[in-house]
Coordinates of C-alpha atoms in Angstrom, one line a residue:
Chain A
M1 CA 123.7 140.9 78.1
K2 CA 125.8 137.7 78.1
K3 CA 123.5 136.3 80.7
R4 CA 120.4 137.2 78.5
I5 CA 121.9 135.3 75.5
V6 CA 122.7 132.2 77.7
L7 CA 119.1 132.4 79.1
A8 CA 117.7 132.6 75.6
L9 CA 119.7 129.7 74.4
Y10 CA 118.9 127.6 77.4
F11 CA 115.1 128.2 76.8
V12 CA 115.6 127.3 73.1
I13 CA 117.2 123.9 74.0
T14 CA 115.1 123.0 76.9
I15 CA 111.5 124.5 76.9
V16 CA 111.0 125.5 73.3
P17 CA 111.3 122.0 71.7
L18 CA 109.0 120.5 74.4
S19 CA 106.4 123.2 73.9
M20 CA 106.6 122.9 70.1
G21 CA 106.1 119.0 70.3
F22 CA 103.4 119.4 72.7
G23 CA 101.6 122.0 70.7
Y24 CA 101.8 120.0 67.5
S25 CA 100.4 116.9 69.2
L26 CA 97.5 119.0 70.7
L27 CA 96.6 120.5 67.4
Y28 CA 96.9 117.0 65.7
S29 CA 94.7 115.5 68.3
F30 CA 91.9 118.2 67.6
G31 CA 92.3 117.8 63.9
L32 CA 94.1 121.0 63.3
A33 CA 97.4 119.7 62.0
G34 CA 98.6 116.9 59.9
F35 CA 97.7 115.9 56.4
I36 CA 94.8 113.5 57.2
N37 CA 93.0 116.1 59.2
N38 CA 90.7 118.8 57.9
G39 CA 89.5 121.1 60.5
F40 CA 88.6 121.1 64.2
T41 CA 87.1 117.8 65.5
M42 CA 86.7 116.1 68.8
A43 CA 86.4 112.7 67.1
H44 CA 89.8 111.5 67.9
W45 CA 89.6 112.2 71.6
Q46 CA 85.9 110.6 71.6
K47 CA 87.3 107.5 69.9
L48 CA 90.1 107.3 72.5
L49 CA 87.6 107.7 75.3
A50 CA 84.8 105.6 73.7
N51 CA 86.5 102.2 73.9
S52 CA 88.1 103.1 77.2
E53 CA 91.6 102.7 75.7
L54 CA 92.7 105.8 77.4
F55 CA 91.8 104.7 80.8
I56 CA 92.9 101.1 80.2
T57 CA 96.4 102.2 79.1
I58 CA 96.9 104.7 81.8
G59 CA 95.5 102.4 84.4
Y60 CA 97.7 99.5 83.3
T61 CA 100.7 101.8 83.3
I62 CA 99.8 102.9 86.9
Y63 CA 99.5 99.2 87.9
I64 CA 102.9 98.4 86.5
T65 CA 104.5 101.4 88.1
L66 CA 103.0 100.9 91.5
V67 CA 103.5 97.1 91.7
S68 CA 107.2 97.5 90.5
L69 CA 107.7 100.3 93.0
F70 CA 106.3 98.3 95.8
F71 CA 108.6 95.4 95.2
I72 CA 111.6 97.6 94.5
L73 CA 111.1 99.5 97.8
T74 CA 110.3 96.4 99.9
F75 CA 113.4 94.5 98.6
A76 CA 115.6 97.5 98.9
L77 CA 114.6 98.1 102.5
L78 CA 114.9 94.5 103.6
F79 CA 118.3 94.2 101.9
S80 CA 119.7 97.3 103.1
W81 CA 118.5 96.5 106.7
W82 CA 120.3 93.2 106.4
L83 CA 123.4 94.8 104.8
V84 CA 123.5 97.4 107.5
L85 CA 123.2 94.8 110.3
Q86 CA 125.5 92.2 108.7
K87 CA 128.1 94.5 107.0
N88 CA 128.5 91.9 104.3
N89 CA 130.7 93.8 101.8
F90 CA 131.2 90.8 99.5
V91 CA 127.5 90.6 98.6
F92 CA 127.1 94.4 98.6
N93 CA 129.5 94.6 95.6
F94 CA 127.2 92.6 93.4
F95 CA 124.5 95.2 93.8
F96 CA 126.4 97.5 91.6
L97 CA 126.2 95.1 88.6
P98 CA 122.6 95.9 87.4
L99 CA 123.4 99.6 87.4
A100 CA 125.4 99.2 84.3
F101 CA 122.4 97.5 82.6
P102 CA 120.3 99.4 80.0
P103 CA 116.5 98.4 80.2
L104 CA 116.8 96.9 76.5
I105 CA 119.4 94.4 77.6
A106 CA 117.9 93.6 80.8
A107 CA 114.5 92.9 79.2
F108 CA 116.4 90.7 76.6
T109 CA 118.2 88.6 79.1
W110 CA 115.2 88.3 81.4
Y111 CA 113.2 87.0 78.5
Y112 CA 115.6 84.1 78.1
I113 CA 115.4 83.4 81.8
L114 CA 111.7 83.5 82.3
S115 CA 110.2 82.5 78.9
P116 CA 108.7 79.0 78.5
A117 CA 111.8 77.8 76.6
G118 CA 114.1 79.8 79.1
I119 CA 116.4 78.8 81.8
I120 CA 113.9 78.5 84.8
S121 CA 111.6 76.4 82.6
R122 CA 114.5 74.1 81.6
I123 CA 115.6 73.7 85.1
V124 CA 112.1 72.8 86.3
Y125 CA 111.8 70.4 83.4
Q126 CA 114.9 68.6 84.4
F127 CA 113.1 67.9 87.7
G128 CA 110.3 66.4 85.8
A129 CA 107.7 68.9 86.9
F130 CA 106.2 68.9 83.4
T131 CA 106.6 67.2 80.1
D132 CA 105.3 69.7 77.6
V133 CA 106.9 73.1 77.2
N134 CA 103.4 74.8 76.9
E135 CA 102.6 73.7 80.5
F136 CA 105.1 76.2 82.0
P137 CA 103.3 79.2 83.2
R138 CA 103.7 82.3 81.2
L139 CA 106.1 84.8 82.8
V140 CA 106.8 86.9 79.8
N141 CA 104.1 88.6 77.5
D142 CA 101.7 87.6 80.2
Y143 CA 98.5 88.8 81.5
F144 CA 99.9 90.1 84.9
S145 CA 103.1 91.4 83.3
V146 CA 105.2 89.4 85.7
G147 CA 108.2 89.6 83.2
I148 CA 108.0 93.5 83.1
I149 CA 107.8 93.8 86.9
I150 CA 110.7 91.4 87.5
T151 CA 113.0 93.3 85.1
H152 CA 112.1 96.6 86.6
V153 CA 112.8 95.2 90.1
F154 CA 116.1 93.8 88.8
L155 CA 117.1 97.2 87.2
I156 CA 116.2 99.5 90.1
F157 CA 116.1 97.7 93.5
P158 CA 119.9 97.4 93.7
L159 CA 120.2 101.2 93.2
F160 CA 117.9 101.8 96.1
T161 CA 119.5 99.3 98.3
I162 CA 122.9 101.1 97.8
L163 CA 121.2 104.4 98.4
F164 CA 119.5 103.2 101.6
V165 CA 122.8 101.7 102.9
Q166 CA 124.6 105.1 102.4
Q167 CA 121.7 107.0 103.8
A168 CA 121.7 104.7 106.9
K169 CA 125.4 105.3 107.4
K170 CA 124.8 109.1 107.2
E171 CA 122.0 108.9 109.7
Q172 CA 124.2 106.8 111.9
M173 CA 121.7 104.1 111.9
N174 CA 123.8 101.9 114.0
S175 CA 123.9 104.2 117.0
L176 CA 120.2 104.9 116.7
K177 CA 119.7 101.2 116.7
E178 CA 121.8 100.7 120.0
T179 CA 119.8 103.5 121.7
S180 CA 116.4 102.1 120.6
F181 CA 117.4 98.6 121.8
T182 CA 118.7 100.0 125.2
L183 CA 115.3 101.8 125.5
G184 CA 113.6 98.4 125.0
S185 CA 112.4 98.5 121.4
T186 CA 112.3 95.3 119.4
K187 CA 113.9 94.7 116.0
A188 CA 110.5 94.9 114.3
Q189 CA 109.6 98.1 116.0
F190 CA 112.9 99.7 115.1
F191 CA 112.5 98.5 111.5
L192 CA 108.9 99.9 111.2
K193 CA 109.2 103.1 113.2
I194 CA 112.7 104.4 112.6
F195 CA 114.6 102.6 109.8
M196 CA 111.9 102.6 107.1
P197 CA 110.3 106.0 107.7
L198 CA 113.7 107.7 108.0
L199 CA 115.1 106.3 104.8
L200 CA 111.9 106.7 102.8
T201 CA 111.4 110.4 103.8
K202 CA 115.1 111.2 103.1
T203 CA 115.1 109.7 99.7
A204 CA 111.5 110.7 98.7
P205 CA 112.7 113.0 95.8
L206 CA 114.5 110.0 94.2
V207 CA 111.4 107.7 94.8
I208 CA 109.3 110.1 92.9
L209 CA 111.9 110.5 90.2
Y210 CA 112.0 106.8 89.7
T211 CA 108.2 106.5 89.7
I212 CA 108.2 108.7 86.7
F213 CA 111.0 106.7 85.0
I214 CA 109.0 103.5 85.6
F215 CA 105.8 105.1 84.3
S216 CA 107.6 106.3 81.2
A217 CA 109.4 102.8 80.6
Y218 CA 109.5 101.8 77.0
E219 CA 111.9 99.1 76.0
V220 CA 111.0 96.6 78.7
P221 CA 107.2 96.6 78.1
L222 CA 107.9 96.7 74.4
L223 CA 109.8 93.3 74.6
L224 CA 108.1 91.7 77.6
G225 CA 104.5 93.2 77.4
Q226 CA 101.4 91.9 75.8
S227 CA 99.9 93.4 72.7
S228 CA 97.0 94.7 74.8
P229 CA 96.9 96.4 77.1
R230 CA 100.1 98.4 76.5
M231 CA 102.1 100.8 78.6
V232 CA 101.5 104.4 77.6
T233 CA 104.8 104.9 75.8
V234 CA 104.4 101.8 73.7
F235 CA 100.7 102.8 72.8
I236 CA 101.7 106.1 71.7
N237 CA 104.6 104.9 69.5
E238 CA 102.5 102.1 68.1
K239 CA 99.6 104.4 67.1
M240 CA 102.0 107.0 65.6
T241 CA 104.3 104.8 63.6
R242 CA 102.0 102.0 62.4
Y243 CA 100.7 102.0 58.8
N244 CA 97.1 102.8 59.9
L245 CA 96.9 106.5 59.2
Q246 CA 93.6 106.9 61.1
D247 CA 95.3 105.8 64.3
I248 CA 97.9 108.7 64.3
P249 CA 95.6 111.3 65.9
Q250 CA 94.8 109.0 68.7
G251 CA 98.5 108.6 69.4
H252 CA 98.9 112.3 69.6
A253 CA 95.8 112.6 72.0
M254 CA 97.6 109.9 74.2
A255 CA 100.9 111.8 73.9
V256 CA 99.1 115.0 75.1
T257 CA 97.5 113.1 78.0
Y258 CA 100.9 111.6 79.0
T259 CA 102.8 114.9 78.7
V260 CA 100.2 116.7 80.9
L261 CA 100.4 113.9 83.5
I262 CA 104.2 114.1 83.5
I263 CA 104.3 117.8 83.7
G264 CA 101.9 117.8 86.6
I265 CA 103.9 115.2 88.5
T266 CA 107.2 117.0 87.7
T267 CA 105.8 120.3 88.9
L268 CA 104.8 118.6 92.1
F269 CA 108.3 117.0 92.3
I270 CA 110.0 120.4 91.8
R271 CA 108.0 121.9 94.6
N272 CA 108.7 119.0 96.8
I273 CA 112.5 119.3 96.4
K274 CA 112.2 123.0 97.0
T275 CA 110.5 122.5 100.4
A276 CA 113.0 119.7 101.2
Q277 CA 115.8 122.1 100.7
Chain B
M1 CA 122.2 77.9 106.6
I2 CA 119.0 80.0 105.6
K3 CA 121.3 83.1 105.4
K4 CA 123.8 81.4 103.1
S5 CA 121.2 80.2 100.7
L6 CA 119.6 83.7 100.7
Y7 CA 123.0 85.2 99.8
L8 CA 123.3 82.5 97.0
V9 CA 119.8 83.3 95.6
L10 CA 120.5 87.0 95.7
V11 CA 123.9 86.9 94.0
T12 CA 122.5 84.6 91.4
V13 CA 119.7 86.9 90.6
L14 CA 122.1 89.8 90.3
V15 CA 124.7 87.9 88.2
L16 CA 122.4 85.6 86.1
P17 CA 121.6 88.2 83.3
V18 CA 125.4 88.7 82.7
V19 CA 125.9 85.0 82.5
V20 CA 122.9 84.5 80.1
M21 CA 124.2 87.2 77.8
L22 CA 127.7 85.8 77.6
Y23 CA 126.5 82.3 77.3
L24 CA 124.0 83.1 74.4
S25 CA 126.8 84.7 72.6
V26 CA 129.1 81.6 72.5
V27 CA 126.5 79.0 71.7
N28 CA 125.3 78.1 68.2
Q29 CA 122.0 76.8 69.3
W30 CA 120.2 76.2 72.4
S31 CA 117.5 73.6 72.0
F32 CA 114.9 72.8 74.6
P33 CA 115.2 71.2 77.2
K34 CA 119.0 71.2 77.4
I35 CA 120.3 73.7 80.0
F36 CA 123.8 73.7 78.7
D37 CA 124.7 73.2 75.1
V38 CA 128.0 71.6 74.5
S39 CA 128.7 73.2 71.2
I40 CA 130.4 76.3 72.5
S41 CA 132.0 78.4 69.8
W42 CA 133.6 81.8 69.8
R43 CA 132.9 82.3 66.0
L44 CA 130.7 85.3 66.5
W45 CA 133.3 87.0 68.6
A46 CA 136.0 86.1 66.1
D47 CA 133.9 87.6 63.3
F48 CA 133.4 90.7 65.3
F49 CA 137.0 91.2 66.1
S50 CA 138.1 90.5 62.5
G51 CA 135.9 93.5 61.4
N52 CA 134.0 91.6 58.8
T53 CA 130.5 92.3 60.3
S54 CA 128.6 95.5 60.3
M55 CA 128.7 95.4 64.1
L56 CA 132.0 97.2 64.2
K57 CA 130.6 100.0 62.2
S58 CA 127.7 100.3 64.8
V59 CA 130.3 100.4 67.7
L60 CA 132.2 103.2 66.1
L61 CA 129.0 105.1 65.3
S62 CA 127.7 104.7 68.9
L63 CA 131.1 105.7 70.2
F64 CA 131.2 108.8 67.9
L65 CA 127.7 109.9 68.9
S66 CA 128.0 109.3 72.6
T67 CA 131.5 111.0 72.8
I68 CA 130.2 114.2 71.0
I69 CA 126.9 114.3 73.0
A70 CA 128.7 113.8 76.3
S71 CA 131.4 116.4 75.5
T72 CA 128.9 119.0 74.3
A73 CA 126.5 118.5 77.1
T74 CA 129.1 118.5 79.7
F75 CA 130.8 121.6 78.4
F76 CA 127.8 123.7 77.9
G77 CA 126.0 122.3 80.9
F78 CA 128.9 123.5 83.1
F79 CA 128.7 127.1 81.9
V80 CA 125.0 127.5 81.5
S81 CA 124.5 126.1 85.1
Q82 CA 127.0 128.7 86.2
Q83 CA 125.1 131.5 84.5
L84 CA 121.8 130.3 86.0
S85 CA 123.2 129.4 89.4
D86 CA 121.3 132.4 91.0
R87 CA 118.1 131.4 89.4
P88 CA 117.3 127.9 90.7
L89 CA 113.8 128.1 89.3
F90 CA 115.0 128.4 85.7
I91 CA 117.4 125.3 86.3
K92 CA 114.5 123.2 87.5
L93 CA 112.8 123.8 84.2
S94 CA 115.4 121.3 82.8
Y95 CA 113.4 118.5 84.7
F96 CA 110.6 118.8 82.0
P97 CA 112.5 117.7 79.0
Y98 CA 114.7 115.3 81.1
L99 CA 111.6 113.5 82.7
I100 CA 109.5 113.1 79.5
A101 CA 110.1 109.6 78.0
P102 CA 112.5 110.2 75.1
V103 CA 110.4 108.1 72.9
V104 CA 107.3 110.1 73.4
F105 CA 109.4 113.4 73.1
G106 CA 110.7 112.1 69.8
A107 CA 107.2 111.1 68.6
M108 CA 106.0 114.6 69.2
L109 CA 109.0 116.2 67.5
Q110 CA 109.3 113.9 64.6
F111 CA 107.2 116.3 62.4
Y112 CA 109.8 119.1 62.9
F113 CA 112.7 116.8 62.2
T114 CA 111.1 115.7 59.0
L115 CA 110.5 119.3 58.1
L116 CA 114.2 120.1 58.6
G117 CA 115.3 117.0 56.7
L118 CA 116.9 115.6 59.8
T119 CA 115.2 112.2 60.1
G120 CA 117.3 109.3 59.2
S121 CA 120.5 111.2 59.7
V122 CA 123.2 111.0 62.3
W123 CA 122.9 114.8 62.9
G124 CA 119.3 114.4 63.5
V125 CA 119.8 111.6 66.1
L126 CA 122.6 113.8 67.7
L127 CA 120.3 116.8 68.0
A128 CA 117.4 114.7 69.3
Q129 CA 119.6 113.2 72.0
V130 CA 121.1 116.5 73.1
L131 CA 117.6 117.8 73.7
F132 CA 117.3 115.6 76.8
V133 CA 120.9 115.0 77.7
F134 CA 121.9 118.7 78.0
P135 CA 119.1 119.4 80.5
Y136 CA 120.4 116.4 82.5
S137 CA 123.9 118.0 82.5
V138 CA 122.5 121.3 83.7
L139 CA 120.7 119.7 86.5
L140 CA 123.7 117.8 87.6
F141 CA 126.0 120.8 87.6
S142 CA 123.5 122.9 89.5
T143 CA 124.4 120.8 92.6
F144 CA 128.0 122.0 92.1
W145 CA 127.4 125.8 92.1
N146 CA 126.7 126.2 95.8
E147 CA 127.3 129.3 97.8
S148 CA 130.9 128.4 98.9
V149 CA 132.0 127.7 95.3
R150 CA 130.6 131.1 94.1
Q151 CA 132.2 132.8 97.0
T152 CA 135.6 131.2 96.2
A153 CA 135.4 132.2 92.6
F154 CA 134.3 135.8 93.7
Q155 CA 137.3 136.1 96.1
S156 CA 139.7 134.9 93.4
T157 CA 138.4 137.7 91.1
T158 CA 138.7 140.2 94.0
L159 CA 142.3 139.2 94.6
G160 CA 143.1 140.0 90.9
A161 CA 142.7 136.7 89.0
T162 CA 141.5 136.9 85.4
T163 CA 138.4 135.1 84.3
W164 CA 140.6 132.5 82.7
E165 CA 142.7 132.0 85.8
V166 CA 139.5 131.7 87.9
F167 CA 138.4 128.8 85.8
S168 CA 141.6 127.1 85.1
T169 CA 143.1 127.2 88.7
V170 CA 140.0 127.4 90.9
L171 CA 136.7 126.3 89.3
F172 CA 137.8 123.4 87.0
P173 CA 139.9 121.7 89.7
M174 CA 137.0 122.1 92.1
A175 CA 134.5 120.7 89.6
Q176 CA 136.7 117.8 88.4
P177 CA 134.6 115.0 90.0
W178 CA 131.4 116.6 88.6
L179 CA 132.9 117.1 85.2
Y180 CA 134.0 113.4 85.1
L181 CA 130.8 112.1 86.4
C182 CA 128.7 114.3 84.1
F183 CA 130.7 113.2 81.1
L184 CA 130.3 109.5 82.1
Q185 CA 126.5 109.8 82.7
C186 CA 125.8 111.7 79.5
F187 CA 127.9 109.1 77.7
L188 CA 126.0 106.2 79.2
I189 CA 122.4 107.8 78.5
S190 CA 123.5 108.3 74.9
W191 CA 125.2 104.9 74.6
Y192 CA 122.1 103.0 75.8
E193 CA 119.5 105.2 74.1
Y194 CA 117.0 103.3 72.0
G195 CA 113.6 105.0 71.7
I196 CA 114.4 108.4 70.2
T197 CA 117.2 107.0 68.1
Q198 CA 114.8 104.7 66.5
L199 CA 112.2 107.3 65.9
I200 CA 114.4 110.0 64.6
G201 CA 116.9 107.7 62.9
I202 CA 114.1 105.6 61.3
G203 CA 116.2 102.6 61.5
K204 CA 119.0 104.1 59.3
V205 CA 121.2 105.2 62.1
E206 CA 122.3 101.8 63.3
T207 CA 123.8 102.5 66.7
L208 CA 124.5 99.5 69.0
P209 CA 121.1 99.5 70.9
I210 CA 119.4 99.7 67.3
K211 CA 121.4 96.8 66.0
T212 CA 120.7 94.8 69.2
M213 CA 116.9 95.3 68.8
L214 CA 117.1 94.4 65.2
F215 CA 118.7 91.1 66.2
I216 CA 116.1 90.5 68.9
K217 CA 113.3 91.1 66.4
E218 CA 114.9 88.8 63.9
A219 CA 114.8 86.2 66.6
N220 CA 118.6 85.9 66.5
P221 CA 119.5 85.8 70.3
H222 CA 123.1 84.8 69.6
L223 CA 123.9 88.0 67.7
A224 CA 121.7 90.0 70.0
A225 CA 123.7 88.7 72.9
L226 CA 127.0 89.5 71.3
S227 CA 125.8 92.9 70.6
A228 CA 124.6 93.2 74.2
C229 CA 128.0 92.0 75.5
I230 CA 129.9 94.6 73.4
M231 CA 127.6 97.3 74.7
V232 CA 127.5 96.3 78.4
F233 CA 130.9 94.7 79.1
P234 CA 133.1 97.8 78.7
I235 CA 130.8 99.7 80.9
V236 CA 130.6 97.1 83.6
S237 CA 134.4 96.6 83.8
F238 CA 134.9 100.4 83.8
L239 CA 132.3 100.6 86.8
I240 CA 134.0 97.9 88.7
I241 CA 137.3 99.7 88.6
N242 CA 135.6 103.0 89.4
R243 CA 133.1 101.9 91.9
Q244 CA 133.7 104.9 94.1
L245 CA 131.9 107.1 91.4
F246 CA 128.6 105.6 92.3
A247 CA 128.8 106.7 95.7
K248 CA 129.4 110.3 94.4
K249 CA 126.7 109.9 92.0
E250 CA 124.2 109.2 94.6
V251 CA 125.3 112.0 96.8
I252 CA 125.0 114.4 93.8
A253 CA 121.6 112.9 92.9

């Protein structure tokens, strides 16, 4: 009996709100809820698909996610390789610092480092590389979203570096290395064939988790992104909370798309950790 | 030589945002192209500590919200995950609300919050945050309830311990690192939360992140930096002291 009550309460807090929110957005996107709607219509979805906003937004979000992830994992692998070989504890300590940074503050500080009037631009200016502030390349609110990617890398690569170093210790990487070298492998071979695959497979669930986090990022693209294209969370929020009431259903349609995507990836993720166990 | 400069670059990248934050909070102006402005003033900090600004109110509000949310989530997460420990599939359902971006979750739920008259209120924000912090707590504690813990509890009961004794002398001491970590993590999630607080609080519930964003939007980097420092520095210093916690966090994750 007690267990049933706990189970019921658990569902009420975890699954019910999500289902209710999703249901409302679904109805809204088909014109079946909300005070501006009057009856079933496909118009909102058609509008979202017609000017390719849906694909552009999702595509852009995937671009940011994959590029950020690529740099995060590359840096984390290289630095953990380096820290495992060098055992430099002094530098290792600094990797803990970004873990205490929320995305909002990271985006704010990187804005003042990368913007045309920011620190890097001022340092370059002192060397006489340019005379007008507008000549400095745009690194924030820019076309390639350099600012967003750098901030994501800053926020997450230290965590993966720490994780890889700990995992390497657990796998007794140093004795594996000795053995490989004795058997005649080169450093590069060891890195590519043992170090990298071993760490990436062991931490795969966490990599997927952070892929979802980057895909769902909000504050960083809000501050450092362009007005178009936008990442999916920014898009949804803008459509739903701006003054143009006609845009709200499209926001809901995008929220439905996003939620379906996340539920799909999460289901795969849950299966993945089940098999890993 | 190359190695040393690489170290230097790396440490600079990791430390620079902290320096920028602190620096912006103690200069009055920072005109291009000067790298350093000579007019350093601790006026904003002095104002904050004198309690004359609305920032102190935001600190207290954030502290209140985060403490309540972290305590509730930790307390209930512990018991609920115990009850569900033999049903791992149910526990995994928590991943869904936890992994949806809070800001989208909030946008989809805003209608219901308005219906209940909870938008713009502290209680609304509290409830909204609990909806994704609590699942996190359940997920975290699910790593605690392994076979050996359950067996130990079972044995204590067989040997005649009451439920209270099992909890107070066996389970709580065993779970102490998890309880501590869960409280800290839930506190941090809530302390740094911006998206759902903005949506459900509609700007009326001015927690520290909301206040910081307000200053950023007003193009007032100095006050934004002060607010950011107040938000981040206590956490950074706490984490430096308790660095070991991170090692544990990763193991649990």
